[in-house]
Amino acid sequence: MRQSLVIGNWKMNGSLGLTSELLHAIEDAIDDKISCEIGVCIPFVYINVAQQLVKQTAIKVGAQTVSEYQSGAYTGEVSAEMLAEVGCKWVLVGHSERRTLFNESNLLLVEKVLAAQAARLVPVYCVGETEADYKSGVTFDVIKEQVEALLSNQAVDLDQLVLAYEPVWAIGTGLTASPEEAQKVHAFIRGLVKEKNIKSAERLQILYGGSVKPDNALSLFGQRDIDGGLIGGASLDANAFISICQKA
Ligand code: PEP
């Protein structure tokens, strides 16, 4: 049985004040109806402060991207070791905004996954098809290419990994894949991992992301291969986020 996991992705939102406000509100709202793991992937500059705030709680902190390099002359970059040192557990790798706006390729993203794992972080490797892909019926081809890029690298540790399926057309749009549609893709992803290692595939947490809200979370999380959610917009509202965690 896999434990459910809900991770908030704050993106480039917030401030010192909001970081403390939101984390306190989430912490206050955590009750015994919540049994999932809870993570918040927040801007780099707030990680240290957030880590102090959540120390005694069930919330764990993560980052939204990481350098593929260990150290050196890479101005502006943040290494996986640095993130581990300030207490991060997770790091998002390959969010569609990174793939599209920052031209991050599958090849580069696999390097980032390896860098994260080497520092004992758990990379949350995100995959998803665009609206054009979805409309032309190539969703499974796109997902296969993105997942295979990872699986074909023998150095990737399948037991120190989370996958997230996020249809790009559902991110921040209010549209979601139907639970049945999402389940099909999640089962497909798990099947690809199974071809490499059956036990790892059974253990692997695969999150769904794309306009998850309190009112659609239950039907999505009720699907056999959906192990929780990656939550954007709704993670900036403590009540909505907690309500989603309760559904997981
Ligand atoms: C995301 O950015 O990962 C995301 C899923 O965003 P939203 O929940 O706002 O669609």
Tab-separated table of C-alpha atoms and ligand atoms in Angstrom:
chain	number	residue	atom	x	y	z
A	1	MET	CA	0.000	0.000	0.000
A	2	ARG	CA	1.479	3.339	-1.048
A	3	GLN	CA	1.224	6.333	1.241
A	4	SER	CA	-0.581	9.319	-0.284
A	5	LEU	CA	1.426	12.442	-0.854
A	6	VAL	CA	0.276	15.992	-1.491
A	7	ILE	CA	2.834	18.585	-2.541
A	8	GLY	CA	2.126	22.278	-2.963
A	9	ASN	CA	3.982	24.175	-5.657
A	10	TRP	CA	3.978	27.843	-4.729
A	11	LYS	CA	5.824	28.786	-7.950
A	12	MET	CA	7.233	32.347	-7.838
A	13	ASN	CA	4.656	33.554	-5.333
A	14	GLY	CA	4.816	34.731	-1.773
A	15	SER	CA	6.938	36.780	0.554
A	16	LEU	CA	8.543	36.184	3.929
A	17	GLY	CA	5.274	37.221	5.553
A	18	LEU	CA	3.139	34.931	3.408
A	19	THR	CA	5.508	32.005	3.941
A	20	SER	CA	5.065	32.237	7.672
A	21	GLU	CA	1.315	32.975	7.452
A	22	LEU	CA	0.584	30.073	5.105
A	23	LEU	CA	2.716	27.525	6.922
A	24	HIS	CA	1.180	28.447	10.287
A	25	ALA	CA	-2.310	28.234	8.801
A	26	ILE	CA	-1.592	24.826	7.239
A	27	GLU	CA	-0.065	23.595	10.483
A	28	ASP	CA	-3.067	24.807	12.513
A	29	ALA	CA	-5.466	23.088	10.136
A	30	ILE	CA	-3.716	19.717	10.204
A	31	ASP	CA	-5.948	17.331	12.094
A	32	ASP	CA	-6.312	13.612	12.566
A	33	LYS	CA	-8.253	13.336	9.293
A	34	ILE	CA	-4.948	13.817	7.501
A	35	SER	CA	-2.750	10.805	6.999
A	36	CYS	CA	-0.941	11.782	3.808
A	37	GLU	CA	2.588	13.126	3.582
A	38	ILE	CA	2.559	16.885	3.031
A	39	GLY	CA	5.153	18.874	1.145
A	40	VAL	CA	5.530	22.469	0.033
A	41	CYS	CA	7.898	23.353	-2.789
A	42	ILE	CA	8.682	26.997	-2.303
A	43	PRO	CA	11.011	29.686	-3.685
A	44	PHE	CA	14.675	29.079	-2.762
A	45	VAL	CA	15.025	32.190	-0.638
A	46	TYR	CA	12.279	31.148	1.779
A	47	ILE	CA	13.406	27.544	2.276
A	48	ASN	CA	15.596	28.165	5.311
A	49	VAL	CA	12.934	30.161	7.120
A	50	ALA	CA	10.231	27.668	6.170
A	51	GLN	CA	12.344	24.790	7.411
A	52	GLN	CA	12.585	26.405	10.860
A	53	LEU	CA	8.821	27.000	10.881
A	54	VAL	CA	7.835	23.420	10.002
A	55	LYS	CA	10.447	21.632	12.111
A	56	GLN	CA	7.991	20.238	14.668
A	57	THR	CA	5.216	19.552	12.159
A	58	ALA	CA	4.229	16.971	9.556
A	59	ILE	CA	4.999	19.404	6.735
A	60	LYS	CA	8.214	18.939	4.749
A	61	VAL	CA	9.848	21.486	2.517
A	62	GLY	CA	11.071	21.144	-1.052
A	63	ALA	CA	12.401	23.247	-3.905
A	64	GLN	CA	11.060	23.871	-7.396
A	65	THR	CA	14.193	23.199	-9.440
A	66	VAL	CA	17.854	22.372	-8.937
A	67	SER	CA	21.113	22.661	-10.819
A	68	GLU	CA	22.463	19.621	-12.603
A	69	TYR	CA	25.955	20.670	-11.432
A	70	GLN	CA	27.510	19.966	-8.039
A	71	SER	CA	29.312	23.278	-7.543
A	72	GLY	CA	31.401	25.841	-9.366
A	73	ALA	CA	31.089	28.803	-11.696
A	74	TYR	CA	27.369	28.562	-12.445
A	75	THR	CA	26.138	32.000	-11.449
A	76	GLY	CA	22.612	32.010	-10.109
A	77	GLU	CA	22.301	28.239	-9.742
A	78	VAL	CA	21.518	26.281	-6.563
A	79	SER	CA	22.928	22.797	-6.055
A	80	ALA	CA	21.205	19.725	-4.688
A	81	GLU	CA	23.688	19.562	-1.773
A	82	MET	CA	22.714	23.120	-0.818
A	83	LEU	CA	19.039	22.169	-0.830
A	84	ALA	CA	19.725	19.083	1.252
A	85	GLU	CA	21.776	21.139	3.710
A	86	VAL	CA	18.856	23.490	4.388
A	87	GLY	CA	16.527	20.557	4.975
A	88	CYS	CA	14.733	19.983	1.680
A	89	LYS	CA	13.211	16.582	1.140
A	90	TRP	CA	11.846	16.984	-2.388
A	91	VAL	CA	12.714	18.921	-5.506
A	92	LEU	CA	10.487	19.347	-8.549
A	93	VAL	CA	12.248	18.425	-11.775
A	94	GLY	CA	10.753	19.083	-15.173
A	95	HIS	CA	7.668	21.064	-14.235
A	96	SER	CA	6.085	22.076	-17.537
A	97	GLU	CA	6.945	25.726	-16.853
A	98	ARG	CA	10.617	24.738	-16.653
A	99	ARG	CA	10.346	22.623	-19.784
A	100	THR	CA	8.584	25.358	-21.770
A	101	LEU	CA	9.810	28.692	-20.419
A	102	PHE	CA	13.373	27.616	-19.654
A	103	ASN	CA	13.794	25.088	-22.472
A	104	GLU	CA	14.697	22.246	-20.137
A	105	SER	CA	15.080	19.060	-22.189
A	106	ASN	CA	14.539	15.461	-21.106
A	107	LEU	CA	18.295	14.966	-21.233
A	108	LEU	CA	18.976	17.880	-18.893
A	109	LEU	CA	16.168	16.842	-16.564
A	110	VAL	CA	17.619	13.379	-16.134
A	111	GLU	CA	20.907	15.055	-15.104
A	112	LYS	CA	18.953	17.042	-12.534
A	113	VAL	CA	17.259	13.907	-11.216
A	114	LEU	CA	20.673	12.289	-10.770
A	115	ALA	CA	22.093	15.371	-9.045
A	116	ALA	CA	19.123	15.429	-6.662
A	117	GLN	CA	19.402	11.734	-5.859
A	118	ALA	CA	23.140	12.024	-5.265
A	119	ALA	CA	22.340	14.574	-2.555
A	120	ARG	CA	19.665	12.276	-1.091
A	121	LEU	CA	16.803	14.496	-2.214
A	122	VAL	CA	13.715	12.924	-3.725
A	123	PRO	CA	13.138	14.340	-7.210
A	124	VAL	CA	9.525	14.776	-8.278
A	125	TYR	CA	9.868	14.241	-12.020
A	126	CYS	CA	6.975	15.894	-13.854
A	127	VAL	CA	5.598	14.781	-17.193
A	128	GLY	CA	2.604	15.857	-19.230
A	129	GLU	CA	1.276	16.503	-22.691
A	130	THR	CA	0.383	19.899	-24.132
A	131	GLU	CA	-3.084	20.832	-25.307
A	132	ALA	CA	-1.987	20.275	-28.923
A	133	ASP	CA	-0.659	16.805	-28.021
A	134	TYR	CA	-3.902	15.999	-26.211
A	135	LYS	CA	-6.047	17.149	-29.130
A	136	SER	CA	-4.024	15.188	-31.645
A	137	GLY	CA	-4.257	12.031	-29.559
A	138	VAL	CA	-0.541	11.603	-28.839
A	139	THR	CA	-0.716	11.835	-25.041
A	140	PHE	CA	0.671	8.345	-24.461
A	141	ASP	CA	3.535	8.852	-26.947
A	142	VAL	CA	4.598	12.068	-25.234
A	143	ILE	CA	4.390	10.567	-21.761
A	144	LYS	CA	6.312	7.519	-22.908
A	145	GLU	CA	9.120	9.652	-24.315
A	146	GLN	CA	9.392	11.728	-21.123
A	147	VAL	CA	9.277	8.723	-18.792
A	148	GLU	CA	11.566	6.566	-20.950
A	149	ALA	CA	14.197	9.317	-20.941
A	150	LEU	CA	14.406	8.725	-17.207
A	151	LEU	CA	14.052	4.953	-17.202
A	152	SER	CA	16.669	4.415	-19.871
A	153	ASN	CA	19.334	5.842	-17.580
A	154	GLN	CA	20.536	2.936	-15.434
A	155	ALA	CA	21.885	5.286	-12.757
A	156	VAL	CA	18.419	6.579	-11.816
A	157	ASP	CA	17.239	5.117	-8.506
A	158	LEU	CA	13.579	4.148	-8.950
A	159	ASP	CA	13.152	3.867	-5.177
A	160	GLN	CA	14.165	7.466	-4.523
A	161	LEU	CA	11.742	9.094	-6.898
A	162	VAL	CA	8.231	10.484	-7.225
A	163	LEU	CA	6.548	10.973	-10.596
A	164	ALA	CA	3.900	13.577	-11.328
A	165	TYR	CA	1.534	13.486	-14.283
A	166	GLU	CA	0.467	17.026	-15.096
A	167	PRO	CA	-1.367	17.581	-18.375
A	168	VAL	CA	-0.052	21.001	-19.415
A	169	TRP	CA	-3.506	22.090	-20.571
A	170	ALA	CA	-4.812	21.508	-17.049
A	171	ILE	CA	-2.192	23.564	-15.192
A	172	GLY	CA	-3.669	26.786	-13.870
A	173	THR	CA	-6.591	26.621	-16.315
A	174	GLY	CA	-9.379	25.251	-14.161
A	175	LEU	CA	-9.572	22.258	-16.504
A	176	THR	CA	-8.684	18.792	-15.236
A	177	ALA	CA	-8.314	15.425	-16.818
A	178	SER	CA	-11.291	13.285	-15.826
A	179	PRO	CA	-10.422	10.799	-13.074
A	180	GLU	CA	-10.748	7.958	-15.598
A	181	GLU	CA	-8.502	9.695	-18.141
A	182	ALA	CA	-5.901	10.471	-15.476
A	183	GLN	CA	-6.049	6.902	-14.158
A	184	LYS	CA	-5.294	5.549	-17.641
A	185	VAL	CA	-2.155	7.673	-17.904
A	186	HIS	CA	-1.057	6.844	-14.351
A	187	ALA	CA	-1.506	3.113	-15.009
A	188	PHE	CA	0.434	3.517	-18.243
A	189	ILE	CA	3.307	5.244	-16.394
A	190	ARG	CA	3.350	2.554	-13.707
A	191	GLY	CA	3.387	-0.057	-16.468
A	192	LEU	CA	6.479	1.541	-18.021
A	193	VAL	CA	8.255	1.479	-14.661
A	194	LYS	CA	7.125	-2.124	-14.141
A	195	GLU	CA	9.041	-3.145	-17.234
A	196	LYS	CA	12.188	-2.038	-15.384
A	197	ASN	CA	11.380	-3.180	-11.882
A	198	ILE	CA	8.071	-4.554	-10.637
A	199	LYS	CA	8.691	-3.842	-6.939
A	200	SER	CA	9.793	-0.251	-7.547
A	201	ALA	CA	6.763	0.318	-9.772
A	202	GLU	CA	4.453	-0.889	-7.033
A	203	ARG	CA	6.106	1.381	-4.476
A	204	LEU	CA	6.324	4.441	-6.736
A	205	GLN	CA	4.101	7.377	-5.796
A	206	ILE	CA	2.581	8.934	-8.923
A	207	LEU	CA	0.918	12.287	-8.293
A	208	TYR	CA	-1.683	14.001	-10.453
A	209	GLY	CA	-1.427	17.747	-11.020
A	210	GLY	CA	-3.535	20.213	-12.964
A	211	SER	CA	-6.202	22.370	-11.322
A	212	VAL	CA	-6.760	20.020	-8.388
A	213	LYS	CA	-9.241	21.672	-6.032
A	214	PRO	CA	-11.113	20.517	-2.913
A	215	ASP	CA	-14.144	19.600	-5.030
A	216	ASN	CA	-12.386	17.367	-7.564
A	217	ALA	CA	-9.627	15.929	-5.355
A	218	LEU	CA	-11.621	13.011	-3.980
A	219	SER	CA	-12.581	11.551	-7.354
A	220	LEU	CA	-9.022	11.916	-8.672
A	221	PHE	CA	-7.346	10.494	-5.574
A	222	GLY	CA	-9.866	7.634	-5.527
A	223	GLN	CA	-8.250	6.158	-8.643
A	224	ARG	CA	-6.063	3.111	-8.135
A	225	ASP	CA	-2.838	4.538	-9.547
A	226	ILE	CA	-3.208	8.142	-8.352
A	227	ASP	CA	-1.256	8.475	-5.122
A	228	GLY	CA	-1.888	12.126	-4.355
A	229	GLY	CA	-1.485	15.494	-5.984
A	230	LEU	CA	0.867	18.234	-7.051
A	231	ILE	CA	-1.062	21.376	-6.280
A	232	GLY	CA	-0.360	24.818	-7.736
A	233	GLY	CA	-2.937	27.567	-7.235
A	234	ALA	CA	-4.849	25.867	-4.428
A	235	SER	CA	-1.658	25.432	-2.383
A	236	LEU	CA	-1.596	29.186	-1.783
A	237	ASP	CA	-4.866	28.933	0.133
A	238	ALA	CA	-4.328	27.079	3.422
A	239	ASN	CA	-7.945	25.934	3.741
A	240	ALA	CA	-8.137	24.642	0.182
A	241	PHE	CA	-4.756	22.933	0.506
A	242	ILE	CA	-5.696	21.232	3.766
A	243	SER	CA	-9.028	20.181	2.357
A	244	ILE	CA	-7.168	18.543	-0.557
A	245	CYS	CA	-4.821	16.827	1.925
A	246	GLN	CA	-7.837	15.454	3.784
A	247	LYS	CA	-9.153	13.949	0.544
A	248	ALA	CA	-5.834	12.184	-0.002
B	1	PEP	C1	1.298	23.079	-10.959
B	1	PEP	O1	1.772	24.177	-11.193
B	1	PEP	O2	2.041	22.112	-10.757
B	1	PEP	C2	-0.160	22.937	-10.919
B	1	PEP	C3	-0.660	21.737	-10.915
B	1	PEP	O3	-0.864	24.096	-10.920
B	1	PEP	P1	-2.457	24.230	-10.699
B	1	PEP	O4	-2.839	23.338	-9.547
B	1	PEP	O5	-2.683	25.672	-10.397
B	1	PEP	O6	-3.106	23.789	-11.962
